[in-house]
Short mmCIF file of C-alpha atoms in Angstrom, two decimals:
data_model
loop_
_atom_site.label_atom_id
_atom_site.label_comp_id
_atom_site.label_asym_id
_atom_site.label_seq_id
_atom_site.Cartn_x
_atom_site.Cartn_y
_atom_site.Cartn_z
CA MET A 1 0.00 0.00 0.00
CA GLY A 2 1.53 3.32 -1.07
CA HIS A 3 2.25 6.13 1.36
CA GLY A 4 0.22 8.57 -0.77
CA ARG A 5 -2.85 6.40 -0.54
CA LYS A 6 -2.44 6.07 3.24
CA ALA A 7 -1.96 9.82 3.64
CA LEU A 8 -5.07 10.54 1.58
CA ARG A 9 -7.18 8.22 3.70
CA THR A 10 -5.77 9.54 6.94
CA SER A 11 -6.38 13.16 5.96
CA ALA A 12 -9.91 12.49 4.77
CA VAL A 13 -11.11 10.55 7.77
CA GLY A 14 -9.24 12.87 10.10
CA ALA A 15 -11.03 15.92 8.70
CA VAL A 16 -14.41 14.27 9.03
CA SER A 17 -13.63 13.17 12.57
CA ALA A 18 -12.47 16.63 13.57
CA THR A 19 -15.77 18.08 12.37
CA LEU A 20 -17.74 15.51 14.36
CA ILE A 21 -15.65 16.13 17.46
CA ALA A 22 -16.14 19.88 17.25
CA ALA A 23 -19.88 19.48 16.77
CA ALA A 24 -20.13 17.10 19.70
CA GLY A 25 -18.16 19.36 22.00
CA LEU A 26 -20.06 22.52 21.07
CA GLY A 27 -23.44 20.82 20.99
CA MET A 28 -23.32 18.99 24.29
CA ALA A 29 -21.83 21.60 26.56
CA PRO A 30 -24.81 24.02 26.50
CA ALA A 31 -27.23 21.17 27.10
CA ALA A 32 -25.25 20.04 30.10
CA GLN A 33 -25.06 23.58 31.49
CA ALA A 34 -28.80 23.98 31.09
CA ALA A 35 -29.37 20.83 33.13
CA GLY A 36 -26.95 21.91 35.85
CA GLY A 37 -29.55 23.50 38.10
CA ALA A 38 -31.35 20.16 38.56
CA SER A 39 -28.42 18.46 40.26
CA GLY A 40 -25.54 19.26 42.54
CA GLY A 41 -23.76 21.02 39.68
CA ILE A 42 -20.63 20.31 37.66
CA ARG A 43 -17.10 20.72 38.96
CA PHE A 44 -14.13 20.67 36.62
CA VAL A 45 -11.11 19.20 38.40
CA ASP A 46 -7.60 17.87 37.86
CA ILE A 47 -6.95 14.28 38.97
CA THR A 48 -3.45 12.86 39.30
CA GLY A 49 -3.24 9.70 37.25
CA ASP A 50 -0.62 6.97 37.10
CA GLY A 51 2.94 8.27 37.33
CA GLY A 52 1.71 11.76 38.24
CA THR A 53 0.02 12.37 34.87
CA PRO A 54 -2.66 15.10 35.19
CA LEU A 55 -6.11 14.05 33.96
CA LYS A 56 -8.79 16.64 33.22
CA ALA A 57 -12.11 15.56 34.70
CA ASN A 58 -15.58 16.74 35.61
CA VAL A 59 -17.64 15.69 38.62
CA VAL A 60 -21.42 15.73 38.92
CA THR A 61 -23.12 14.98 42.25
CA PRO A 62 -26.79 14.48 43.14
CA ALA A 63 -28.86 17.48 44.15
CA GLY A 64 -28.80 18.00 47.88
CA ALA A 65 -25.65 15.97 48.46
CA ASP A 66 -24.43 17.39 51.77
CA GLY A 67 -21.97 14.76 52.97
CA THR A 68 -24.46 12.97 55.22
CA ARG A 69 -24.85 9.99 52.90
CA VAL A 70 -22.97 8.20 50.12
CA TYR A 71 -24.05 7.43 46.57
CA PRO A 72 -23.06 4.84 43.95
CA LEU A 73 -20.12 5.99 41.82
CA ILE A 74 -19.88 5.78 38.04
CA VAL A 75 -16.61 6.57 36.26
CA LEU A 76 -16.70 7.46 32.55
CA PRO A 77 -13.43 7.50 30.51
CA THR A 78 -13.81 9.48 27.27
CA SER A 79 -13.87 8.01 23.79
CA TRP A 80 -10.90 8.12 21.41
CA GLY A 81 -10.38 11.75 20.41
CA LEU A 82 -13.48 13.17 22.09
CA PRO A 83 -13.27 16.06 24.57
CA GLN A 84 -14.25 16.36 28.20
CA ALA A 85 -17.81 17.41 27.34
CA GLU A 86 -18.67 14.02 25.82
CA TYR A 87 -20.70 12.55 28.70
CA LEU A 88 -21.99 15.72 30.41
CA VAL A 89 -25.63 15.14 29.46
CA GLN A 90 -25.60 11.51 30.58
CA ALA A 91 -23.65 12.44 33.71
CA GLN A 92 -26.35 14.96 34.64
CA LYS A 93 -29.08 12.35 34.11
CA LEU A 94 -27.22 9.83 36.24
CA ALA A 95 -26.60 12.39 38.99
CA ASN A 96 -30.27 13.33 38.95
CA SER A 97 -31.11 9.68 39.62
CA GLY A 98 -28.72 9.40 42.53
CA TYR A 99 -25.17 8.73 41.30
CA VAL A 100 -21.87 10.48 41.76
CA VAL A 101 -20.38 10.66 38.27
CA VAL A 102 -16.75 11.34 37.38
CA SER A 103 -15.88 11.66 33.71
CA TYR A 104 -12.27 12.15 32.69
CA ASN A 105 -10.30 12.78 29.54
CA VAL A 106 -8.01 9.81 29.04
CA ARG A 107 -4.25 10.41 28.97
CA GLY A 108 -2.73 11.73 25.79
CA PHE A 109 -5.87 13.51 24.54
CA TRP A 110 -6.89 17.14 24.67
CA GLN A 111 -5.81 18.85 27.93
CA SER A 112 -4.95 15.69 29.86
CA GLY A 113 -1.25 15.02 30.22
CA GLY A 114 0.84 12.12 29.01
CA GLN A 115 0.85 10.37 25.67
CA ILE A 116 -1.64 8.07 23.96
CA GLU A 117 -1.07 4.50 25.17
CA VAL A 118 -4.03 2.79 23.37
CA ALA A 119 -5.49 1.29 26.56
CA GLY A 120 -2.10 0.17 27.80
CA PRO A 121 -1.24 -0.49 31.46
CA PRO A 122 -1.01 3.26 32.30
CA ASP A 123 -4.62 3.73 31.11
CA THR A 124 -5.81 0.87 33.31
CA ALA A 125 -3.90 2.30 36.25
CA ASP A 126 -5.40 5.75 35.57
CA ALA A 127 -8.90 4.33 36.00
CA SER A 128 -8.01 3.07 39.47
CA LYS A 129 -6.46 6.44 40.35
CA VAL A 130 -9.69 8.18 39.32
CA ILE A 131 -11.67 5.82 41.57
CA ASP A 132 -9.24 6.55 44.43
CA TRP A 133 -9.74 10.29 43.93
CA ALA A 134 -13.53 10.00 43.76
CA LEU A 135 -13.72 7.98 46.97
CA ALA A 136 -11.55 10.53 48.74
CA ASN A 137 -13.18 13.71 47.37
CA THR A 138 -16.86 12.96 46.69
CA PRO A 139 -19.72 11.29 48.60
CA ALA A 140 -19.11 8.06 46.67
CA ASP A 141 -19.85 4.62 48.13
CA PRO A 142 -16.73 2.39 47.90
CA ARG A 143 -18.96 -0.70 47.79
CA LYS A 144 -20.86 0.48 44.69
CA VAL A 145 -18.48 1.44 41.92
CA GLY A 146 -19.31 1.19 38.21
CA MET A 147 -17.55 2.11 34.98
CA ALA A 148 -18.94 2.84 31.53
CA GLY A 149 -17.83 4.28 28.25
CA VAL A 150 -18.26 4.39 24.51
CA SER A 151 -15.55 2.95 22.22
CA TYR A 152 -12.17 3.71 23.84
CA GLY A 153 -13.91 4.28 27.16
CA ALA A 154 -15.60 0.89 26.83
CA GLY A 155 -12.34 -0.98 26.37
CA ILE A 156 -10.66 0.85 29.25
CA SER A 157 -13.68 0.11 31.48
CA LEU A 158 -13.47 -3.64 30.79
CA LEU A 159 -9.71 -3.69 31.33
CA ALA A 160 -10.07 -1.74 34.57
CA ALA A 161 -12.75 -4.13 35.86
CA ALA A 162 -10.35 -7.03 35.28
CA HIS A 163 -7.65 -5.29 37.33
CA ASP A 164 -9.65 -3.50 40.05
CA ARG A 165 -11.99 -5.57 42.22
CA ARG A 166 -13.80 -2.48 43.46
CA ILE A 167 -15.62 -2.21 40.11
CA LYS A 168 -18.92 -4.05 40.50
CA ALA A 169 -20.65 -3.22 37.20
CA VAL A 170 -19.54 -2.23 33.69
CA ALA A 171 -21.33 -0.95 30.59
CA ALA A 172 -19.03 -1.30 27.56
CA LEU A 173 -20.68 0.37 24.57
CA SER A 174 -19.21 -0.07 21.07
CA GLY A 175 -16.01 -1.41 22.56
CA TRP A 176 -13.62 -4.24 21.86
CA ALA A 177 -12.71 -7.52 23.49
CA ASP A 178 -9.95 -8.53 21.04
CA LEU A 179 -8.08 -5.54 19.61
CA ILE A 180 -6.14 -7.53 17.02
CA ASP A 181 -9.21 -9.36 15.73
CA SER A 182 -10.84 -5.95 15.37
CA ILE A 183 -8.30 -4.24 13.09
CA TYR A 184 -6.21 -7.21 11.86
CA SER A 185 -8.74 -9.99 11.40
CA ASN A 186 -7.51 -13.05 9.49
CA ARG A 187 -4.11 -11.35 9.08
CA THR A 188 -5.68 -8.52 7.07
CA GLN A 189 -5.17 -4.87 7.98
CA HIS A 190 -8.42 -2.90 8.24
CA ALA A 191 -6.94 0.10 6.47
CA GLN A 192 -9.74 2.67 6.73
CA ALA A 193 -10.48 1.85 10.39
CA ALA A 194 -6.83 2.09 11.41
CA ALA A 195 -6.33 5.29 9.37
CA LEU A 196 -9.29 6.83 11.18
CA LEU A 197 -7.84 6.00 14.59
CA ASP A 198 -4.37 7.15 13.60
CA GLY A 199 -5.60 10.42 12.07
CA VAL A 200 -7.85 11.33 14.99
CA GLY A 201 -5.05 10.50 17.42
CA TYR A 202 -2.77 13.07 15.79
CA LEU A 203 -5.55 15.67 15.49
CA THR A 204 -6.69 15.54 19.11
CA GLY A 205 -3.82 14.03 21.07
CA ARG A 206 -0.19 13.03 21.37
CA PRO A 207 0.62 9.47 20.24
CA GLY A 208 3.58 8.02 22.14
CA PRO A 209 6.64 6.54 20.39
CA GLU A 210 5.40 2.97 20.82
CA VAL A 211 2.02 3.79 19.27
CA GLN A 212 3.64 5.63 16.37
CA GLN A 213 5.84 2.62 15.66
CA VAL A 214 2.90 0.21 15.88
CA PHE A 215 0.93 2.15 13.27
CA LYS A 216 4.04 2.44 11.07
CA ASP A 217 4.59 -1.33 11.18
CA PHE A 218 0.87 -1.95 10.66
CA PHE A 219 0.61 0.09 7.47
CA SER A 220 3.95 -1.07 6.08
CA SER A 221 2.83 -4.74 6.15
CA ASN A 222 6.07 -5.66 7.87
CA LEU A 223 5.65 -9.39 8.56
CA SER A 224 8.77 -9.46 10.72
CA LYS A 225 6.81 -7.25 13.15
CA GLU A 226 3.60 -9.28 13.03
CA GLN A 227 4.10 -11.19 16.28
CA SER A 228 5.09 -8.06 18.19
CA LEU A 229 1.95 -6.37 16.86
CA ILE A 230 -0.16 -9.30 18.06
CA ASP A 231 1.52 -9.27 21.47
CA TRP A 232 0.96 -5.51 21.75
CA GLY A 233 -2.73 -5.98 20.96
CA LYS A 234 -3.23 -8.88 23.37
CA LYS A 235 -1.93 -6.76 26.24
CA ARG A 236 -4.72 -4.29 25.41
CA SER A 237 -7.53 -6.83 24.92
CA PRO A 238 -10.06 -7.52 27.69
CA GLU A 239 -10.35 -11.10 26.40
CA THR A 240 -6.78 -11.71 27.58
CA TYR A 241 -7.90 -11.02 31.16
CA VAL A 242 -11.30 -12.73 31.04
CA ASP A 243 -10.37 -15.14 33.85
CA GLN A 244 -9.46 -12.19 36.06
CA LEU A 245 -12.66 -10.41 35.13
CA ASN A 246 -14.71 -13.50 35.96
CA LYS A 247 -12.90 -13.91 39.27
CA ASN A 248 -13.65 -10.30 40.20
CA GLY A 249 -17.32 -10.92 39.44
CA ALA A 250 -18.31 -7.58 37.88
CA ALA A 251 -21.70 -7.48 36.11
CA VAL A 252 -20.88 -6.82 32.44
CA PHE A 253 -23.19 -5.19 29.90
CA LEU A 254 -21.94 -5.26 26.28
CA ALA A 255 -23.57 -3.36 23.41
CA ASN A 256 -22.45 -2.94 19.82
CA ALA A 257 -23.70 -2.33 16.27
CA TRP A 258 -23.91 -4.90 13.50
CA GLY A 259 -22.04 -2.68 11.05
CA ASP A 260 -19.27 -1.53 13.38
CA THR A 261 -16.31 -0.98 11.05
CA ILE A 262 -13.88 -0.40 13.94
CA PHE A 263 -14.77 -3.25 16.32
CA SER A 264 -16.68 -6.04 14.57
CA PRO A 265 -19.51 -7.74 16.49
CA ASN A 266 -17.90 -11.20 16.29
CA GLN A 267 -15.33 -10.54 18.99
CA TYR A 268 -18.00 -9.28 21.42
CA GLY A 269 -20.08 -12.42 20.86
CA ARG A 270 -17.14 -14.70 21.64
CA PHE A 271 -16.19 -12.64 24.68
CA TYR A 272 -19.74 -12.75 26.02
CA ASP A 273 -19.69 -16.55 25.92
CA GLU A 274 -16.52 -16.56 28.05
CA LEU A 275 -18.02 -14.42 30.81
CA THR A 276 -19.37 -16.34 33.81
CA GLY A 277 -20.82 -13.55 35.96
CA PRO A 278 -23.97 -11.46 35.42
CA LYS A 279 -23.94 -10.40 31.77
CA ARG A 280 -26.00 -8.93 28.95
CA LEU A 281 -25.30 -8.55 25.22
CA GLU A 282 -27.11 -6.25 22.78
CA PHE A 283 -26.66 -5.70 19.03
CA ARG A 284 -28.41 -3.07 16.91
CA PRO A 285 -28.12 -1.61 13.40
CA GLY A 286 -25.48 1.06 12.88
CA ASP A 287 -21.75 1.65 12.78
CA HIS A 288 -19.17 2.42 15.42
CA ALA A 289 -20.77 4.35 18.32
CA THR A 290 -23.72 5.52 16.19
CA ALA A 291 -26.25 3.53 18.23
CA GLU A 292 -25.29 5.50 21.37
CA LEU A 293 -24.87 8.89 19.71
CA THR A 294 -28.33 10.40 20.25
CA GLY A 295 -28.12 9.57 23.94
CA LEU A 296 -25.03 11.76 24.28
CA PHE A 297 -27.24 14.69 23.30
CA GLY A 298 -29.95 13.75 25.79
CA LEU A 299 -32.39 12.29 23.24
CA PRO A 300 -34.26 9.01 23.90
CA ASN A 301 -31.86 6.15 23.33
CA ASP A 302 -32.27 2.42 23.96
CA VAL A 303 -28.59 1.80 24.70
CA TRP A 304 -28.37 4.42 27.43
CA THR A 305 -31.76 3.40 28.85
CA ASP A 306 -30.51 -0.16 29.27
CA THR A 307 -27.22 1.12 30.68
CA ASP A 308 -29.14 3.02 33.35
CA ARG A 309 -31.23 -0.06 34.17
CA TRP A 310 -28.07 -2.16 34.43
CA PHE A 311 -26.47 0.18 36.95
CA ASP A 312 -29.74 0.71 38.84
CA HIS A 313 -29.97 -3.04 39.44
CA TYR A 314 -26.33 -3.94 40.09
CA LEU A 315 -25.26 -0.79 41.97
CA LYS A 316 -28.47 0.45 43.59
CA GLY A 317 -30.14 -2.93 43.99
CA ASP A 318 -33.34 -1.87 42.20
CA ASP A 319 -35.66 -4.75 41.36
CA ASN A 320 -36.26 -3.54 37.79
CA GLY A 321 -36.31 -6.96 36.12
CA VAL A 322 -33.16 -6.49 34.03
CA ASP A 323 -31.69 -9.67 35.52
CA GLY A 324 -34.76 -11.72 34.57
CA GLU A 325 -34.89 -10.79 30.87
CA GLN A 326 -33.36 -12.76 28.02
CA PRO A 327 -29.70 -11.67 28.33
CA VAL A 328 -29.01 -11.52 24.57
CA ARG A 329 -31.08 -8.91 22.71
CA LEU A 330 -30.86 -8.30 18.98
CA LYS A 331 -32.48 -5.86 16.59
CA SER A 332 -32.45 -6.83 12.92
CA ARG A 333 -31.05 -4.41 10.36
CA SER A 334 -34.30 -4.78 8.42
CA GLY A 335 -36.76 -5.02 11.33
CA ASP A 336 -38.15 -2.82 14.11
CA GLY A 337 -38.49 -4.95 17.24
CA TYR A 338 -36.05 -6.71 19.53
CA GLU A 339 -35.52 -10.47 19.80
CA GLY A 340 -34.37 -12.20 22.97
CA TYR A 341 -32.12 -15.26 23.29
CA PRO A 342 -30.82 -17.17 26.32
CA ASP A 343 -27.20 -17.00 25.08
CA TRP A 344 -25.10 -16.10 22.04
CA LYS A 345 -24.80 -19.65 20.74
CA SER A 346 -28.59 -19.86 20.48
CA VAL A 347 -28.56 -17.05 17.90
CA GLY A 348 -28.70 -18.69 14.48
CA ALA A 349 -28.80 -22.18 15.98
CA THR A 350 -30.30 -23.44 12.71
CA THR A 351 -28.00 -23.34 9.68
CA ARG A 352 -28.50 -23.78 5.94
CA LYS A 353 -25.60 -24.60 3.66
CA ILE A 354 -25.14 -23.20 0.17
CA ALA A 355 -22.84 -25.38 -1.92
CA LEU A 356 -19.87 -23.66 -3.53
CA GLY A 357 -19.52 -26.21 -6.28
CA GLY A 358 -17.30 -26.45 -9.32
CA THR A 359 -13.88 -24.94 -9.93
CA THR A 360 -13.51 -21.20 -10.41
CA THR A 361 -10.37 -19.16 -11.09
CA ILE A 362 -10.17 -15.40 -10.56
CA HIS A 363 -7.45 -12.86 -11.22
CA THR A 364 -6.28 -10.48 -8.50
CA ASN A 365 -5.35 -6.81 -8.08
CA VAL A 366 -8.59 -5.33 -9.48
CA ASP A 367 -11.72 -4.34 -7.55
CA SER A 368 -14.62 -6.28 -9.06
CA GLY A 369 -17.25 -3.84 -7.79
CA ALA A 370 -18.20 -5.96 -4.78
CA ASP A 371 -17.17 -3.90 -1.73
CA GLY A 372 -17.86 -3.61 1.98
CA GLY A 373 -18.57 0.12 1.65
CA VAL A 374 -16.90 3.08 3.35
CA VAL A 375 -15.99 3.21 7.03
CA PHE A 376 -18.82 4.84 9.02
CA LEU A 377 -20.77 6.18 6.05
CA SER A 378 -22.12 2.91 4.63
CA SER A 379 -23.35 1.44 7.90
CA ILE A 380 -24.87 4.76 9.01
CA LEU A 381 -26.80 4.84 5.73
CA ASP A 382 -27.93 1.27 6.39
CA GLN A 383 -28.95 2.25 9.94
CA LEU A 384 -30.98 5.28 8.87
CA THR A 385 -32.44 4.19 5.53
CA ARG A 386 -31.84 0.41 5.44
CA THR A 387 -29.70 0.86 2.35
CA PRO A 388 -26.53 -1.26 2.63
CA PRO A 389 -23.77 -1.32 0.00
CA MET A 390 -25.10 -2.82 -3.23
CA ALA A 391 -23.78 -4.52 -6.36
CA SER A 392 -25.36 -5.90 -9.52
CA ILE A 393 -24.53 -9.58 -9.17
CA PRO A 394 -25.08 -10.51 -12.87
CA LEU A 395 -22.76 -7.68 -13.95
CA LEU A 396 -19.85 -8.55 -11.67
CA PRO A 397 -16.92 -9.48 -13.95
CA ARG A 398 -16.21 -13.19 -13.45
CA TYR A 399 -12.60 -12.55 -14.44
CA TRP A 400 -12.15 -10.76 -11.11
CA ALA A 401 -14.93 -12.25 -8.95
CA ALA A 402 -16.16 -15.75 -8.10
CA VAL A 403 -19.94 -15.98 -7.66
CA TRP A 404 -22.19 -18.72 -6.25
CA GLN A 405 -25.94 -18.36 -5.69
CA SER A 406 -28.64 -20.25 -3.80
CA GLU A 407 -32.04 -21.11 -5.18
CA ARG A 408 -34.82 -18.55 -4.78
CA TYR A 409 -36.39 -18.87 -1.34
CA ALA A 410 -40.13 -19.43 -1.21
CA GLY A 411 -40.26 -17.88 2.27
CA GLY A 412 -38.28 -15.20 4.07
CA GLN A 413 -34.91 -16.14 5.55
CA HIS A 414 -33.98 -14.53 8.87
CA VAL A 415 -30.17 -14.50 8.94
CA ARG A 416 -28.93 -14.30 12.53
CA GLY A 417 -25.37 -14.63 13.80
CA THR A 418 -22.18 -15.63 12.04
CA ALA A 419 -22.05 -17.08 8.52
CA ARG A 420 -19.05 -19.33 7.82
CA VAL A 421 -17.28 -20.04 4.55
CA HIS A 422 -15.34 -23.26 3.96
CA THR A 423 -13.49 -23.72 0.68
CA THR A 424 -10.29 -24.99 -0.94
CA VAL A 425 -7.93 -22.48 -2.53
CA THR A 426 -5.00 -22.91 -4.87
CA ALA A 427 -2.82 -19.81 -5.39
CA THR A 428 -0.18 -19.06 -7.98
CA LYS A 429 1.80 -17.00 -5.45
CA GLU A 430 2.82 -17.64 -1.82
CA SER A 431 0.78 -14.69 -0.46
CA GLY A 432 -2.65 -13.33 -1.20
CA THR A 433 -5.85 -11.72 0.06
CA LEU A 434 -9.46 -12.59 -0.67
CA VAL A 435 -12.64 -10.91 0.52
CA ALA A 436 -15.92 -12.80 0.82
CA TYR A 437 -19.31 -11.07 0.59
CA LEU A 438 -22.76 -12.45 1.30
CA TYR A 439 -25.51 -10.68 -0.67
CA ASP A 440 -29.30 -10.65 -0.60
CA VAL A 441 -30.17 -10.79 -4.31
CA GLY A 442 -33.52 -9.53 -5.58
CA PRO A 443 -35.39 -10.61 -8.75
CA LEU A 444 -33.49 -8.09 -10.92
CA GLY A 445 -30.09 -9.26 -9.68
CA LEU A 446 -29.38 -6.31 -7.40
CA GLY A 447 -27.47 -7.53 -4.37
CA LYS A 448 -27.66 -5.89 -0.93
CA LEU A 449 -24.72 -6.63 1.33
CA VAL A 450 -25.56 -8.92 4.24
CA SER A 451 -22.02 -9.44 5.54
CA ASN A 452 -18.38 -9.71 4.50
CA ALA A 453 -14.90 -10.49 5.82
CA PRO A 454 -11.30 -10.54 4.51
CA TYR A 455 -8.75 -13.34 4.60
CA THR A 456 -4.99 -13.10 4.00
CA PHE A 457 -2.45 -15.90 3.68
CA HIS A 458 1.35 -15.96 3.59
CA GLY A 459 3.96 -18.64 3.05
CA ARG A 460 1.82 -20.97 0.92
CA THR A 461 3.37 -23.19 -1.76
CA PRO A 462 2.26 -21.94 -5.19
CA GLY A 463 0.11 -24.53 -6.95
CA LYS A 464 -0.63 -26.49 -3.77
CA SER A 465 -4.22 -26.32 -2.49
CA PHE A 466 -5.12 -25.47 1.09
CA GLY A 467 -8.31 -25.17 3.08
CA VAL A 468 -9.82 -21.85 4.13
CA ASP A 469 -12.31 -21.41 6.96
CA LEU A 470 -13.59 -17.87 7.26
CA GLU A 471 -16.13 -16.33 9.62
CA LEU A 472 -18.07 -13.43 8.11
CA PHE A 473 -18.96 -10.54 10.40
CA SER A 474 -21.98 -11.38 12.55
CA THR A 475 -25.26 -9.78 11.56
CA ALA A 476 -29.05 -9.88 11.69
CA TYR A 477 -30.71 -9.46 8.29
CA ASP A 478 -34.07 -10.54 6.85
CA VAL A 479 -34.01 -11.86 3.27
CA PRO A 480 -37.45 -11.39 1.63
CA SER A 481 -39.29 -14.29 0.00
CA GLY A 482 -38.49 -14.64 -3.68
CA HIS A 483 -34.91 -13.51 -3.13
CA ARG A 484 -31.75 -15.61 -3.03
CA LEU A 485 -28.39 -15.42 -1.29
CA ALA A 486 -25.14 -15.09 -3.20
CA LEU A 487 -21.54 -15.51 -2.07
CA VAL A 488 -19.07 -13.36 -3.98
CA VAL A 489 -15.28 -13.55 -3.55
CA ASP A 490 -12.84 -11.06 -4.99
CA THR A 491 -9.40 -9.75 -3.98
CA VAL A 492 -9.59 -5.95 -3.55
CA ASP A 493 -11.68 -3.85 -1.16
CA PRO A 494 -10.90 -0.25 -0.11
CA LEU A 495 -11.62 -1.18 3.52
CA TYR A 496 -8.57 -3.46 3.68
CA ILE A 497 -4.92 -3.69 2.68
CA GLU A 498 -4.52 -6.50 0.17
CA HIS A 499 -1.47 -8.71 -0.30
CA ASN A 500 -1.86 -10.05 -3.83
CA PRO A 501 1.35 -10.03 -5.90
CA SER A 502 0.95 -8.65 -9.40
CA GLY A 503 -0.51 -11.20 -11.81
CA ALA A 504 -1.56 -13.67 -9.11
CA GLN A 505 -4.55 -15.96 -9.57
CA LEU A 506 -6.74 -17.79 -7.06
CA THR A 507 -8.61 -21.00 -7.87
CA PHE A 508 -11.54 -22.16 -5.70
CA SER A 509 -12.50 -25.82 -5.83
CA SER A 510 -14.82 -28.22 -4.04
CA PRO A 511 -13.15 -31.64 -3.65
CA GLU A 512 -15.50 -34.57 -3.34
CA HIS A 513 -14.01 -35.55 0.02
CA ASP A 514 -14.13 -31.94 1.35
CA PRO A 515 -16.92 -29.98 -0.37
CA SER A 516 -16.96 -26.19 -0.22
CA TYR A 517 -19.93 -24.31 1.23
CA VAL A 518 -21.16 -21.24 3.06
CA SER A 519 -23.10 -22.03 6.22
CA VAL A 520 -25.81 -19.42 6.86
CA PRO A 521 -27.20 -19.12 10.42
CA LEU A 522 -30.97 -18.69 10.58
CA ARG A 523 -33.44 -17.81 13.29
CA GLU A 524 -35.71 -20.70 14.19
CA GLN A 525 -39.09 -20.25 12.53
#
């Protein structure tokens, strides 16, 4: 991937992000100030973080707090690149319902000191320092401590709960459990997502030397640095500390969007299954942090409503029924209501296989027209208008794309969960990248994207076949009756960095002893 292309992406997404950040900061602050009279007011304070690093924070206390009683504490670390004003509206609402709330700008961003550590050990230690400060300087109850956050704040909250036993409840909204699986899934760099993070980091903060080197190695496709990149990511992944988190016993609420182009839903589903304490998992239409966005401005919002209910039960002890509901709640991208499941593995428990028969050879290095869309924009459009990325399946050039289709379905198909592709590949070069797309195809051949995922291989013997097992990104999508599903595979997508040498070809086959297929998870009828 050329440096010019990377710079173009970084500049573009950085400019968009800066606009959003400015709008959020200007838009939320007046609303929070207007609400100030209903609570104990807002204090802006400096908190000493790990190693003496100053952290800019704001504190909101309940109305009438006079030191004669204590209140549950909620700590809110800010999102990547967002300013101190991010949670003021929600902090006021929480304070009005009886919480002490401390929100702080994470190290390396805006006016807080230090450098960006990407949820490294100093960030986890900072969270504990903020709790220490709150217990010493506010009427906070040390037995009732919670943490919550969106995106970066979500990941830090989960990591902190694994390392600090005082944290009894967590709400991790649009966060990650496995950082490497999020931006380097199947050994493929998620170029637009990483460029967004990198660009916003430089615009709003101060990336440290280690972070700068990680991004440099990431974009340069330096395989000699691959293991160090993986190790760096594991240290920053809540999944690495799941045993600790389970031992500490915090009640964990996870929420994400089906189209999250930063942190895919798959890794949250796997992480949820590994949790043994009180837990809840919710997925909705949208992209990264868009499902929570309206709540940051004080508008009605399902995610924040359920966050409040979670804390009310596990910190206040309210008998609001949240612990008796189906713990996995999904909203289809093409539906209006919510569906409940007893666990993640029950989602899409029924599967239907589509055979990927025959032998098909495609050429690499050219985008066939089948794409996963544009980071943020495509999934937001799908969220608001139910218009996902589309492609004309009959017009896709078979020179560059392999296409398999199911029969037309007499009844609607409710896709739920994680579709899986199994096939046999023979490459003419030792490295390569393929991207698989699952489409809902209407009578005129127009395909609407249901899901996709990339796959990269290295060190293969040219001409020797090998098996590929690929999980597509989890989703919930309703295929209308009379439509069919199609699997398309090509080798170039602007979302990802591809590793196809010039002139390479990929051949897909379906040996009799190991037939190829895509397994589609369906909701039980």
